[in-house]
């Protein structure tokens, strides 16, 4: 017989024990809402809080446990809101404080918890503290990292650190001092050794907890503390090193005392309020330090997001992730997409094959012990929009240019190439890369890099205006069936600058990470993507950047043009295109008018309305998977039922290319091969990403598919 790909009506809400308890977060499914692109209530083409509130029933029906909202605070929007000017107020672009309060109340009435972003690594340059620092107010600069420059006249940056977005991580102000910004110049880094910084963020957290939020996603949670003396790194392409090896500006031991103090604050409130770290660390063991019993509750696991479509690599990442978090008594998190990385339908090859793999990967993720993060639109099978016109792009890294003038001291080592990011597949010689965005931005706007930094004077930044219109290039592949025959294997570009980078940070830092995991490689603070935890520089990093640093034309003897030090390529807009709700034409119910980024004309068939009720649609697959996850006691929570493994999970022998594991009363099979595979049926099929043929004794698994079994 052939088992249909989805099933409905199988579970009642909140059937897992941990969901109803104070440990709800241990197996929660959390849905990331990128506020600008979710739903627009007032017709300005930009999503807002009232729009989010109007679409909460979709999330309740989908079956998620919580909603994570990207920043909606007052901001010049230099980095999509990850440059915060007022942490206690809602930007008029998104509504007002009353809208935030009503959204939280409405979510709670539907059984949904609400997590909001907090951006502690940096502020906006328009924050009152930084404006006071530039105006010369006594002591104001001590809240930030201002330093004198190097060289006889102080005209060289204080050290060789590079911005995640490209160019030096330092900008000089009118009186000759330099300030540190690991992301955009509009995002000056705070000095967390200053007591006023600590006190201010304690107050900010209490403000939103008092309003009723259930927790915080901490942007660039690994970045608030820098190594004493701000030492040189001695090499370029630093964004590629994030999450791959120790760096003096990320994952310093001092961040853990900050997180311990925040855990004490969270625990002082009723209702199990949680902290989620967007953190990049060189190993699973270092990442697990962020979720020790007295620190944060969760940390995004970008290794899973960055993992290639390879069963051995997947098993290694799963085993190492579970081992590291189990050792400290914390749950593991899983994520496949976020607002800082190329959508996983496209990362897995695009078209019918990319969709088949994306559906299978989602089912694998939702069957693993711990908590899962979903990115808005992935439940619709949305691909990356790779043909956005340059005039529409708003990612700050896109405008930073490809070639930055990097001042270096005479005799200092030239920036060198970083290690290749793990898990990256390079194209065969002579083949063009198929990654969305590869080669995009090589026109005049990208090649003409910005001139050397000039002293900065305070200036206001007007919010970016929305741009309506439809995409004119080739549209993303429409949703296809997962059982299609094999197609030519897609080749991904080199990932020294990988589109799978997670939750770019400040805005998402080095998120896959995320959970992405948007994270900036997940350059993580709410300010812009941070490099991936796996050492990738982010989806924006351009493929094909050479290893040699080149002398810039017309540059002085102490200026080095270092293409590999440019950071992200600024292509994050492709995953941020507003999602389709209903209708045959853009904006597909997103709002009364257009959308700030153009939506492809082919998205009509991918809308919520078009997929609802279709048992083969990706939307109904997600709904059924989340329903089963709650209904089956062996899914979700770690440690459910007897098992030799603390996670309640055990691997079983399986054919090459196939993963097979069990949890109490449950089994999961993943076929990563491009052809069907036969094996003994591990039980009764209850859900599959593609139609499965079984006679009860043996099963024929479709290519690139995942199946859940009950026994």
XYZ file of C-alpha atoms in Angstrom:
711
model
C 0.000 0.000 0.000
C 1.020 3.616 -0.416
C 0.952 5.799 2.660
C -0.136 9.388 2.069
C 2.386 12.080 2.845
C 0.402 13.809 5.572
C -2.088 12.924 8.251
C -4.426 15.107 10.285
C -6.613 14.850 13.358
C -4.099 12.774 15.284
C -3.416 14.772 18.424
C -4.765 17.121 20.994
C -2.823 20.238 21.877
C -0.299 20.217 24.715
C -0.273 16.455 25.186
C 3.436 16.268 25.990
C 4.076 16.594 29.698
C 6.812 19.213 29.460
C 4.712 21.551 27.325
C 2.262 22.100 30.149
C 4.938 22.302 32.842
C 7.445 24.930 33.821
C 9.941 23.264 31.495
C 7.896 24.133 28.399
C 11.010 25.387 26.636
C 12.787 22.010 26.718
C 10.814 20.635 23.757
C 9.128 23.792 22.461
C 8.714 24.582 18.775
C 9.399 28.304 18.422
C 8.420 30.269 15.314
C 10.551 33.232 14.254
C 8.590 36.234 12.996
C 10.641 38.740 11.011
C 8.293 41.601 11.818
C 8.982 43.690 8.696
C 7.976 40.788 6.454
C 5.151 38.980 8.234
C 2.001 41.085 7.861
C 1.317 44.781 7.157
C -1.752 46.329 8.791
C -1.530 49.942 7.588
C -0.586 49.718 3.900
C 2.911 51.217 4.077
C 4.423 47.995 2.701
C 6.212 47.156 5.950
C 5.061 44.527 8.427
C 4.065 45.725 11.896
C 2.875 44.518 15.293
C -0.829 44.806 14.473
C -0.181 42.734 11.387
C 1.536 40.074 13.472
C -1.381 40.033 15.900
C -3.869 39.561 13.073
C -2.006 36.450 11.873
C -1.493 34.763 15.248
C -4.328 32.284 14.506
C -2.175 30.870 11.687
C 0.586 30.114 14.181
C -1.828 28.589 16.664
C -3.246 26.343 13.934
C 0.250 25.460 12.769
C 0.889 24.088 16.242
C 3.899 26.035 17.514
C 4.456 26.791 21.199
C 6.000 30.251 21.062
C 6.673 33.212 18.788
C 10.037 34.976 18.580
C 9.776 38.576 17.330
C 12.730 40.342 15.696
C 13.458 43.896 16.950
C 10.613 46.411 16.779
C 12.259 49.071 18.957
C 12.936 52.687 17.984
C 15.731 52.514 15.428
C 17.122 54.361 12.395
C 16.850 50.943 10.680
C 20.461 50.922 9.498
C 20.429 47.159 10.110
C 16.794 46.151 10.121
C 16.234 47.264 13.708
C 19.318 45.643 15.203
C 20.611 49.172 15.700
C 18.505 50.244 18.687
C 18.081 53.883 19.674
C 15.503 53.300 22.446
C 15.117 49.854 24.032
C 11.861 50.727 25.822
C 9.827 52.133 22.942
C 8.266 50.748 19.747
C 9.355 52.332 16.486
C 6.392 54.116 14.826
C 7.197 52.016 11.766
C 5.833 49.011 13.687
C 3.211 50.623 15.922
C 3.396 51.691 19.552
C 3.743 50.245 23.023
C 0.015 49.557 23.233
C 0.304 47.389 20.112
C 3.101 45.393 21.732
C 1.040 44.907 24.886
C -2.023 43.791 22.905
C 0.064 41.379 20.822
C 1.467 39.689 23.937
C -2.010 39.385 25.462
C -3.511 38.009 22.237
C -0.728 35.450 21.912
C -1.222 34.266 25.481
C -4.954 33.858 24.889
C -4.092 31.497 22.013
C -1.656 29.503 24.155
C 1.407 31.041 22.484
C 4.359 32.402 24.424
C 6.265 35.465 23.185
C 10.038 35.873 22.985
C 11.556 39.203 21.933
C 15.008 40.158 20.731
C 17.408 42.048 22.953
C 20.520 43.580 21.385
C 23.171 44.071 24.100
C 26.431 44.068 22.157
C 25.881 47.462 20.577
C 23.446 50.335 20.269
C 22.490 52.605 17.395
C 24.701 55.605 16.756
C 21.496 57.570 17.414
C 21.162 56.215 20.958
C 21.326 59.084 23.477
C 24.438 57.572 25.040
C 26.394 57.589 21.791
C 25.203 61.046 20.802
C 26.460 62.263 24.157
C 29.768 60.522 23.507
C 30.202 62.338 20.202
C 29.122 65.635 21.744
C 31.943 65.438 24.284
C 29.852 64.837 27.410
C 32.186 63.918 30.258
C 32.368 60.165 30.847
C 29.981 59.307 28.001
C 32.621 57.593 25.910
C 33.433 55.190 28.726
C 30.221 53.287 27.961
C 31.618 52.414 24.525
C 34.992 51.220 23.245
C 36.774 54.402 22.167
C 40.532 54.215 21.660
C 43.371 56.306 20.281
C 44.650 55.209 16.867
C 48.040 53.779 16.045
C 50.811 55.370 14.052
C 52.580 58.649 14.640
C 49.435 60.708 14.141
C 46.891 58.135 15.321
C 45.525 57.760 11.800
C 45.535 53.957 11.843
C 42.878 51.872 13.628
C 43.713 50.739 17.185
C 43.991 47.094 16.041
C 43.435 44.866 12.999
C 39.884 43.754 13.808
C 37.470 43.581 10.889
C 33.764 44.329 10.786
C 31.471 41.393 10.085
C 29.960 43.575 7.377
C 33.297 44.354 5.746
C 36.164 46.780 6.243
C 37.767 47.810 9.521
C 35.835 47.386 12.763
C 36.815 50.929 13.716
C 35.565 54.375 12.688
C 37.374 57.617 13.486
C 35.514 60.597 14.924
C 36.202 64.304 14.519
C 38.649 64.620 17.440
C 40.795 61.744 16.159
C 39.657 58.908 18.437
C 38.272 55.657 17.033
C 35.286 53.617 18.217
C 34.728 49.880 17.802
C 31.809 48.456 15.807
C 31.948 44.737 15.069
C 29.044 45.267 12.688
C 28.066 48.463 10.846
C 29.542 51.874 11.812
C 25.998 52.784 12.865
C 26.255 50.096 15.575
C 28.903 51.100 18.124
C 29.889 48.337 20.560
C 29.199 48.865 24.257
C 31.824 48.405 26.976
C 30.336 45.793 29.315
C 32.920 46.506 32.011
C 31.073 49.777 32.706
C 28.535 49.433 35.562
C 26.027 51.741 33.852
C 25.803 49.341 30.901
C 25.025 46.415 33.201
C 22.412 48.385 35.142
C 20.760 49.702 31.983
C 20.182 46.279 30.468
C 18.885 44.857 33.743
C 16.321 47.651 33.607
C 15.490 46.974 29.946
C 14.879 43.269 30.614
C 12.629 44.077 33.572
C 10.644 46.547 31.464
C 9.661 43.873 28.911
C 9.220 41.121 31.498
C 6.808 43.391 33.357
C 4.896 43.844 30.098
C 4.492 40.059 29.978
C 7.014 38.668 27.492
C 8.146 35.093 28.128
C 11.809 35.497 27.330
C 14.557 36.983 25.206
C 16.609 35.919 22.247
C 19.984 37.486 23.012
C 21.637 38.834 19.912
C 25.370 38.254 19.737
C 25.311 36.698 23.173
C 28.953 35.739 22.672
C 30.181 39.243 21.880
C 29.699 41.586 24.829
C 33.152 40.981 26.369
C 36.416 41.550 24.503
C 39.869 40.267 25.413
C 41.958 42.530 27.645
C 44.056 44.923 25.610
C 42.087 44.295 22.395
C 44.975 42.318 20.836
C 45.584 41.992 17.098
C 44.464 38.818 15.346
C 47.229 38.913 12.744
C 45.204 37.637 9.801
C 42.324 38.651 7.590
C 39.064 37.019 6.583
C 38.158 37.133 10.252
C 34.468 36.560 9.629
C 35.323 33.089 8.351
C 36.958 32.268 11.682
C 33.860 32.854 13.797
C 32.806 29.623 15.394
C 35.896 27.893 14.028
C 38.654 29.097 16.337
C 39.119 31.429 19.324
C 38.878 35.153 18.609
C 39.576 38.072 20.974
C 36.206 39.731 20.279
C 33.889 36.693 20.594
C 33.212 33.903 23.116
C 35.314 35.364 25.907
C 34.836 33.755 29.313
C 33.584 37.030 30.765
C 30.258 36.811 28.937
C 29.159 33.977 31.206
C 28.928 36.144 34.310
C 26.578 38.461 32.390
C 24.373 35.512 31.455
C 24.412 34.209 35.031
C 23.148 37.550 36.280
C 20.405 37.529 33.646
C 19.394 33.997 34.618
C 18.935 35.157 38.206
C 16.798 38.018 36.937
C 14.668 35.718 34.752
C 14.199 33.247 37.607
C 12.857 36.032 39.800
C 9.744 36.178 37.585
C 6.921 33.661 37.572
C 6.086 31.583 34.534
C 9.416 30.131 33.380
C 10.799 33.126 31.475
C 13.732 32.066 29.317
C 16.930 33.340 27.735
C 18.107 32.063 24.336
C 21.691 32.696 23.262
C 22.595 33.488 19.728
C 26.153 32.407 20.341
C 29.009 31.242 18.154
C 31.652 29.084 19.736
C 34.552 27.022 18.327
C 33.096 23.730 19.583
C 29.923 22.096 20.852
C 31.527 21.965 24.296
C 32.152 25.734 24.329
C 28.599 26.376 23.144
C 27.230 24.176 25.946
C 28.782 26.542 28.507
C 26.067 29.074 27.644
C 23.352 26.669 28.833
C 24.786 25.437 32.113
C 22.169 25.191 34.876
C 22.879 28.706 36.176
C 23.108 30.394 32.748
C 20.717 30.604 29.797
C 18.034 28.083 28.898
C 18.882 27.533 25.230
C 21.546 28.335 22.651
C 21.106 28.180 18.893
C 22.728 25.121 17.356
C 23.976 26.444 14.030
C 26.022 23.327 13.305
C 22.807 21.557 12.308
C 21.830 24.404 9.979
C 25.252 24.346 8.344
C 25.362 20.578 7.950
C 25.502 19.319 4.332
C 23.016 16.788 2.912
C 25.139 13.882 4.042
C 24.004 11.183 6.500
C 27.387 10.724 8.162
C 27.794 14.462 8.739
C 24.224 14.737 10.034
C 24.699 11.898 12.488
C 27.960 13.397 13.743
C 26.369 16.801 14.325
C 23.351 15.257 16.059
C 25.465 13.045 18.327
C 27.937 15.777 19.272
C 25.180 18.318 19.879
C 23.204 15.986 22.128
C 26.313 14.879 23.995
C 27.460 18.436 24.743
C 24.105 19.728 26.009
C 23.246 16.540 27.911
C 26.507 16.946 29.831
C 25.210 20.224 31.312
C 21.584 19.137 31.672
C 20.244 21.362 28.898
C 18.125 20.611 25.827
C 19.578 20.814 22.341
C 18.066 23.221 19.814
C 17.674 22.613 16.083
C 17.197 25.125 13.278
C 17.307 25.064 9.462
C 16.643 28.684 8.425
C 16.463 32.198 9.822
C 16.547 35.822 8.696
C 20.305 35.768 8.123
C 20.745 32.730 5.912
C 19.664 31.449 2.529
C 16.410 29.491 2.898
C 17.066 25.776 3.153
C 14.910 24.854 0.129
C 17.487 26.707 -1.957
C 20.523 25.612 0.074
C 19.544 22.006 -0.594
C 19.589 22.600 -4.351
C 16.352 24.421 -5.189
C 13.545 23.168 -7.402
C 11.748 19.871 -6.705
C 14.867 18.261 -5.237
C 15.577 21.179 -2.920
C 11.974 21.136 -1.740
C 12.020 17.366 -1.207
C 15.164 17.617 0.902
C 13.820 20.617 2.824
C 10.632 18.739 3.718
C 12.636 15.702 4.810
C 15.084 17.809 6.829
C 12.199 19.514 8.626
C 10.753 16.165 9.655
C 14.187 14.998 10.823
C 14.596 18.168 12.887
C 11.155 17.861 14.481
C 11.832 14.242 15.484
C 15.019 15.004 17.423
C 15.149 15.459 21.205
C 14.972 19.064 22.318
C 13.550 22.304 20.943
C 13.117 23.355 17.300
C 13.039 26.795 15.689
C 11.071 27.514 12.518
C 11.588 30.572 10.311
C 8.525 32.243 8.884
C 7.617 30.892 5.456
C 9.522 27.632 5.747
C 6.198 25.922 6.473
C 5.184 27.074 2.971
C 8.308 25.658 1.308
C 9.456 29.124 0.249
C 12.731 29.279 -1.712
C 15.253 32.095 -1.572
C 14.521 35.113 -3.768
C 17.814 35.453 -5.601
C 16.975 38.064 -8.229
C 16.105 41.133 -6.172
C 17.015 44.358 -7.988
C 19.905 46.262 -6.385
C 17.671 49.264 -5.744
C 15.500 47.129 -3.450
C 18.274 45.747 -1.298
C 18.563 47.035 2.253
C 21.100 44.718 3.882
C 23.806 47.114 5.171
C 26.590 44.782 4.057
C 25.403 45.124 0.448
C 26.195 48.840 0.443
C 29.544 48.414 2.138
C 31.087 47.323 -1.148
C 33.342 44.464 -2.134
C 36.722 46.156 -1.731
C 37.498 47.991 1.472
C 40.637 49.974 2.130
C 42.135 48.280 5.192
C 44.799 50.447 6.845
C 47.637 48.401 8.344
C 50.844 49.321 10.112
C 53.956 49.118 7.981
C 55.504 45.691 8.451
C 52.344 44.159 9.867
C 51.296 40.812 8.381
C 48.910 41.097 5.473
C 45.473 39.659 6.074
C 45.523 36.042 5.047
C 42.827 33.617 4.089
C 40.899 31.866 6.816
C 40.308 28.134 6.880
C 37.703 26.683 4.600
C 34.366 26.478 6.322
C 33.388 22.921 7.208
C 30.661 21.115 5.384
C 30.859 23.221 2.253
C 30.548 21.874 -1.241
C 32.464 23.676 -3.970
C 31.384 23.704 -7.611
C 33.231 21.494 -10.075
C 35.871 23.339 -12.113
C 34.262 25.312 -14.897
C 30.770 25.121 -13.408
C 29.055 28.315 -12.257
C 27.850 28.346 -8.669
C 24.127 27.778 -8.214
C 23.897 29.431 -4.816
C 21.450 32.301 -4.889
C 23.228 35.549 -4.876
C 26.517 34.120 -6.074
C 27.976 36.859 -8.205
C 25.136 39.230 -7.352
C 26.282 42.686 -6.503
C 29.297 42.638 -8.792
C 28.034 45.665 -10.627
C 29.059 49.241 -10.057
C 27.325 49.462 -6.706
C 29.282 46.550 -5.330
C 32.659 47.024 -6.958
C 33.071 50.637 -6.106
C 33.935 50.178 -2.461
C 33.550 53.024 -0.038
C 36.334 55.519 0.306
C 38.558 55.354 3.363
C 36.648 56.163 6.549
C 36.229 59.871 7.249
C 35.817 61.327 10.717
C 32.233 60.811 11.813
C 29.894 63.559 12.860
C 26.520 62.847 14.426
C 23.780 62.470 11.838
C 20.244 61.271 11.728
C 19.220 58.294 9.634
C 15.809 58.272 8.086
C 13.995 54.940 8.165
C 14.273 53.058 4.918
C 11.196 53.479 2.785
C 9.409 50.401 1.503
C 9.628 49.491 -2.137
C 6.756 47.773 -3.792
C 6.861 45.796 -6.980
C 7.250 42.311 -8.301
C 10.497 40.526 -8.911
C 11.432 40.487 -12.553
C 13.966 37.682 -12.708
C 13.386 33.965 -12.710
C 11.007 32.952 -9.984
C 11.752 30.424 -7.323
C 10.701 26.895 -8.045
C 7.128 26.089 -7.290
C 6.356 23.427 -4.781
C 6.869 19.954 -6.178
C 6.317 16.346 -5.138
C 9.068 14.700 -3.181
C 8.914 11.407 -4.973
C 10.221 12.751 -8.264
C 13.049 10.942 -9.960
C 16.629 12.003 -9.481
C 17.759 15.275 -10.963
C 21.328 16.392 -11.640
C 23.076 16.962 -8.338
C 23.233 20.707 -7.631
C 26.620 22.198 -6.861
C 26.959 24.763 -4.120
C 29.550 27.508 -4.165
C 32.543 27.536 -1.875
C 31.399 28.448 1.582
C 34.188 30.545 2.766
C 31.314 32.920 2.709
C 28.454 30.585 3.127
C 24.831 31.396 2.582
C 23.896 28.977 5.262
C 25.345 31.149 7.878
C 23.046 31.383 10.685
C 21.289 33.885 12.501
C 23.549 36.726 11.473
C 23.514 38.403 14.595
C 22.812 41.617 15.719
C 19.896 41.264 14.099
C 20.985 37.938 14.190
C 24.601 37.197 14.493
C 26.545 34.153 13.620
C 22.650 32.936 13.905
C 22.491 28.516 11.568
C 22.475 29.393 13.369
C 21.404 29.609 12.822
C 18.573 28.335 15.956
C 19.391 30.974 13.163
C 19.537 30.636 14.258
C 19.382 34.020 12.572
C 21.592 35.007 13.878
C 24.805 37.050 11.827
C 27.122 34.413 11.510
C 24.423 35.180 12.939
C 26.948 38.372 13.181
C 24.701 38.095 15.729
C 23.594 41.057 17.531
C 20.542 42.481 16.376
C 22.762 44.382 14.156
C 23.584 42.371 11.271
C 24.442 38.914 10.479
C 27.317 37.492 12.254
C 29.525 34.783 10.948
C 28.349 31.275 11.216
C 29.264 29.198 14.147
C 30.802 26.864 11.694
C 33.314 29.377 10.549
C 31.353 30.656 7.613
C 31.012 34.311 7.014
C 27.390 34.215 6.227
C 25.104 33.769 3.368
C 26.282 37.032 2.119
C 29.838 36.026 1.762
C 30.708 35.927 -1.861
C 31.954 32.715 -3.411
C 35.224 32.756 -5.198
C 37.113 35.358 -3.197
C 40.772 34.692 -3.664
C 43.240 34.045 -0.899
C 45.692 36.800 -1.736
C 45.457 40.340 -0.434
C 45.998 42.893 -3.158
C 47.388 46.392 -3.088
C 44.580 48.753 -3.913
C 45.008 50.958 -6.947
C 45.954 54.401 -5.804
C 46.319 53.286 -2.212
C 49.096 54.565 -0.049
C 51.963 52.284 0.971
C 50.218 51.426 4.242
C 46.860 50.597 2.681
C 45.968 47.055 1.785
C 42.933 46.006 -0.200
C 41.877 42.662 1.248
C 38.979 41.073 -0.617
C 38.883 38.158 1.782
C 38.414 40.518 4.699
C 35.246 42.046 3.381
C 32.791 40.160 5.552
C 29.265 39.436 4.420
C 28.148 40.120 0.859
C 24.884 41.724 1.864
C 22.530 39.180 0.320
C 20.320 38.582 3.349
C 17.386 40.386 1.757
C 16.547 37.273 -0.267
C 15.280 35.387 2.802
C 13.405 38.421 4.121
C 10.930 38.887 1.286
C 7.397 39.206 2.776
C 5.547 35.898 2.888
C 2.394 35.157 0.815
C -0.940 34.708 2.575
C -3.546 34.586 -0.202
C -4.399 35.801 -3.691
C -3.113 35.460 -7.219
C -0.867 38.538 -7.317
C 1.611 40.368 -5.063
C 1.423 41.346 -2.259
C -0.552 38.104 -1.676
C -2.454 39.404 1.323
C 0.674 40.729 3.056
C -1.060 44.088 3.386
C -3.356 46.578 1.671
C -0.645 47.833 -0.697
C 2.790 46.645 -1.888
C 5.694 45.184 0.035
C 9.061 46.632 0.999
C 10.818 43.881 -0.960
C 9.236 42.635 -4.199
C 7.592 39.198 -4.101
C 7.947 36.775 -7.021
C 4.880 36.355 -9.260
C 5.173 32.569 -8.865
C 4.404 32.644 -5.162
C 0.629 32.542 -5.627
C 0.680 28.744 -5.420
C 2.757 28.812 -2.239
C 0.444 31.010 -0.167
C -1.190 29.884 3.064
C -4.597 29.925 1.396
C -3.413 27.904 -1.614
C -1.829 25.177 0.532
C -4.456 24.875 3.242
C -6.396 21.633 2.854
C -4.021 20.115 0.279
C -2.741 16.912 1.961
C 0.436 16.959 -0.151
C 1.338 20.601 0.575
C 4.300 21.594 2.696
C 2.017 23.573 5.003
C -0.138 20.549 5.810
C 3.001 18.442 6.283
C 4.237 20.873 8.955
C 0.822 20.992 10.613
C 0.640 17.199 10.771
C 4.226 16.878 12.030
C 3.653 19.364 14.836
C 0.394 17.656 15.783
C 2.087 14.257 15.952
C 5.018 15.712 17.886
C 2.594 16.643 20.641
C 0.569 13.446 20.454
C 3.379 10.881 20.566
C 4.989 10.601 24.018
C 8.349 9.538 22.548
C 8.803 12.826 20.670
C 9.939 16.217 21.866
C 11.198 16.040 25.416
C 14.664 14.567 26.082
C 14.717 11.537 28.291
C 11.125 10.449 27.662
C 10.799 6.745 28.383
C 13.501 4.138 29.107
C 16.543 4.228 26.854
C 20.277 3.574 27.129
C 20.777 7.104 25.821
C 19.873 10.095 28.065
C 18.204 11.737 25.066
C 15.840 8.780 24.627
C 17.305 8.163 21.181
C 19.112 5.135 19.700
C 20.642 4.632 16.262
C 19.925 1.375 14.419
C 21.825 -0.241 11.514
C 20.662 1.024 8.122
C 21.682 0.931 4.425
C 24.204 3.407 3.050
C 22.665 6.841 2.680
C 19.922 6.130 5.226
C 19.619 7.246 8.856
C 17.427 5.193 11.193
C 16.887 5.918 14.868
C 14.283 5.145 17.491
C 12.799 6.942 20.440
C 10.212 5.415 22.794
C 7.421 4.044 20.603
C 8.737 5.909 17.567
C 11.190 5.479 14.685
C 12.487 7.865 12.031
C 14.021 7.004 8.657
C 15.812 9.515 6.438
C 16.817 8.529 2.900
C 19.391 10.991 1.572
C 19.993 9.070 -1.646
C 18.659 10.179 -5.061
C 16.992 6.788 -5.570
C 14.556 4.642 -3.554
C 15.889 2.316 -0.854
C 14.235 -0.856 0.463
C 14.553 -2.038 4.069
C 12.486 -3.846 6.718
C 9.621 -1.670 7.918
C 10.494 -0.382 11.427
C 6.828 -0.051 12.360
C 3.606 1.483 11.106
C 4.080 4.645 8.984
C 2.310 7.660 10.472
C 3.793 10.522 8.439
C 6.093 10.853 5.438
C 7.467 13.740 3.426
C 6.724 11.724 0.240
C 4.409 8.781 -0.503
C 5.834 5.565 0.973
C 5.187 2.060 -0.368
C 5.000 -0.700 2.256
C 3.436 -4.124 2.632
C 3.858 -4.055 6.409
C 7.052 -6.119 6.330
C 9.289 -4.102 3.996
C 9.236 -0.483 2.911
C 10.438 1.315 -0.206
C 11.671 4.729 0.930
C 11.415 7.470 -1.740
C 14.499 9.518 -2.643
C 15.317 12.465 -0.386
C 12.556 11.663 2.072
C 11.837 11.245 5.771
C 9.240 8.940 7.320
C 7.946 8.643 10.883
C 6.894 5.264 12.277
C 4.941 4.144 15.342
C 5.466 0.789 17.036
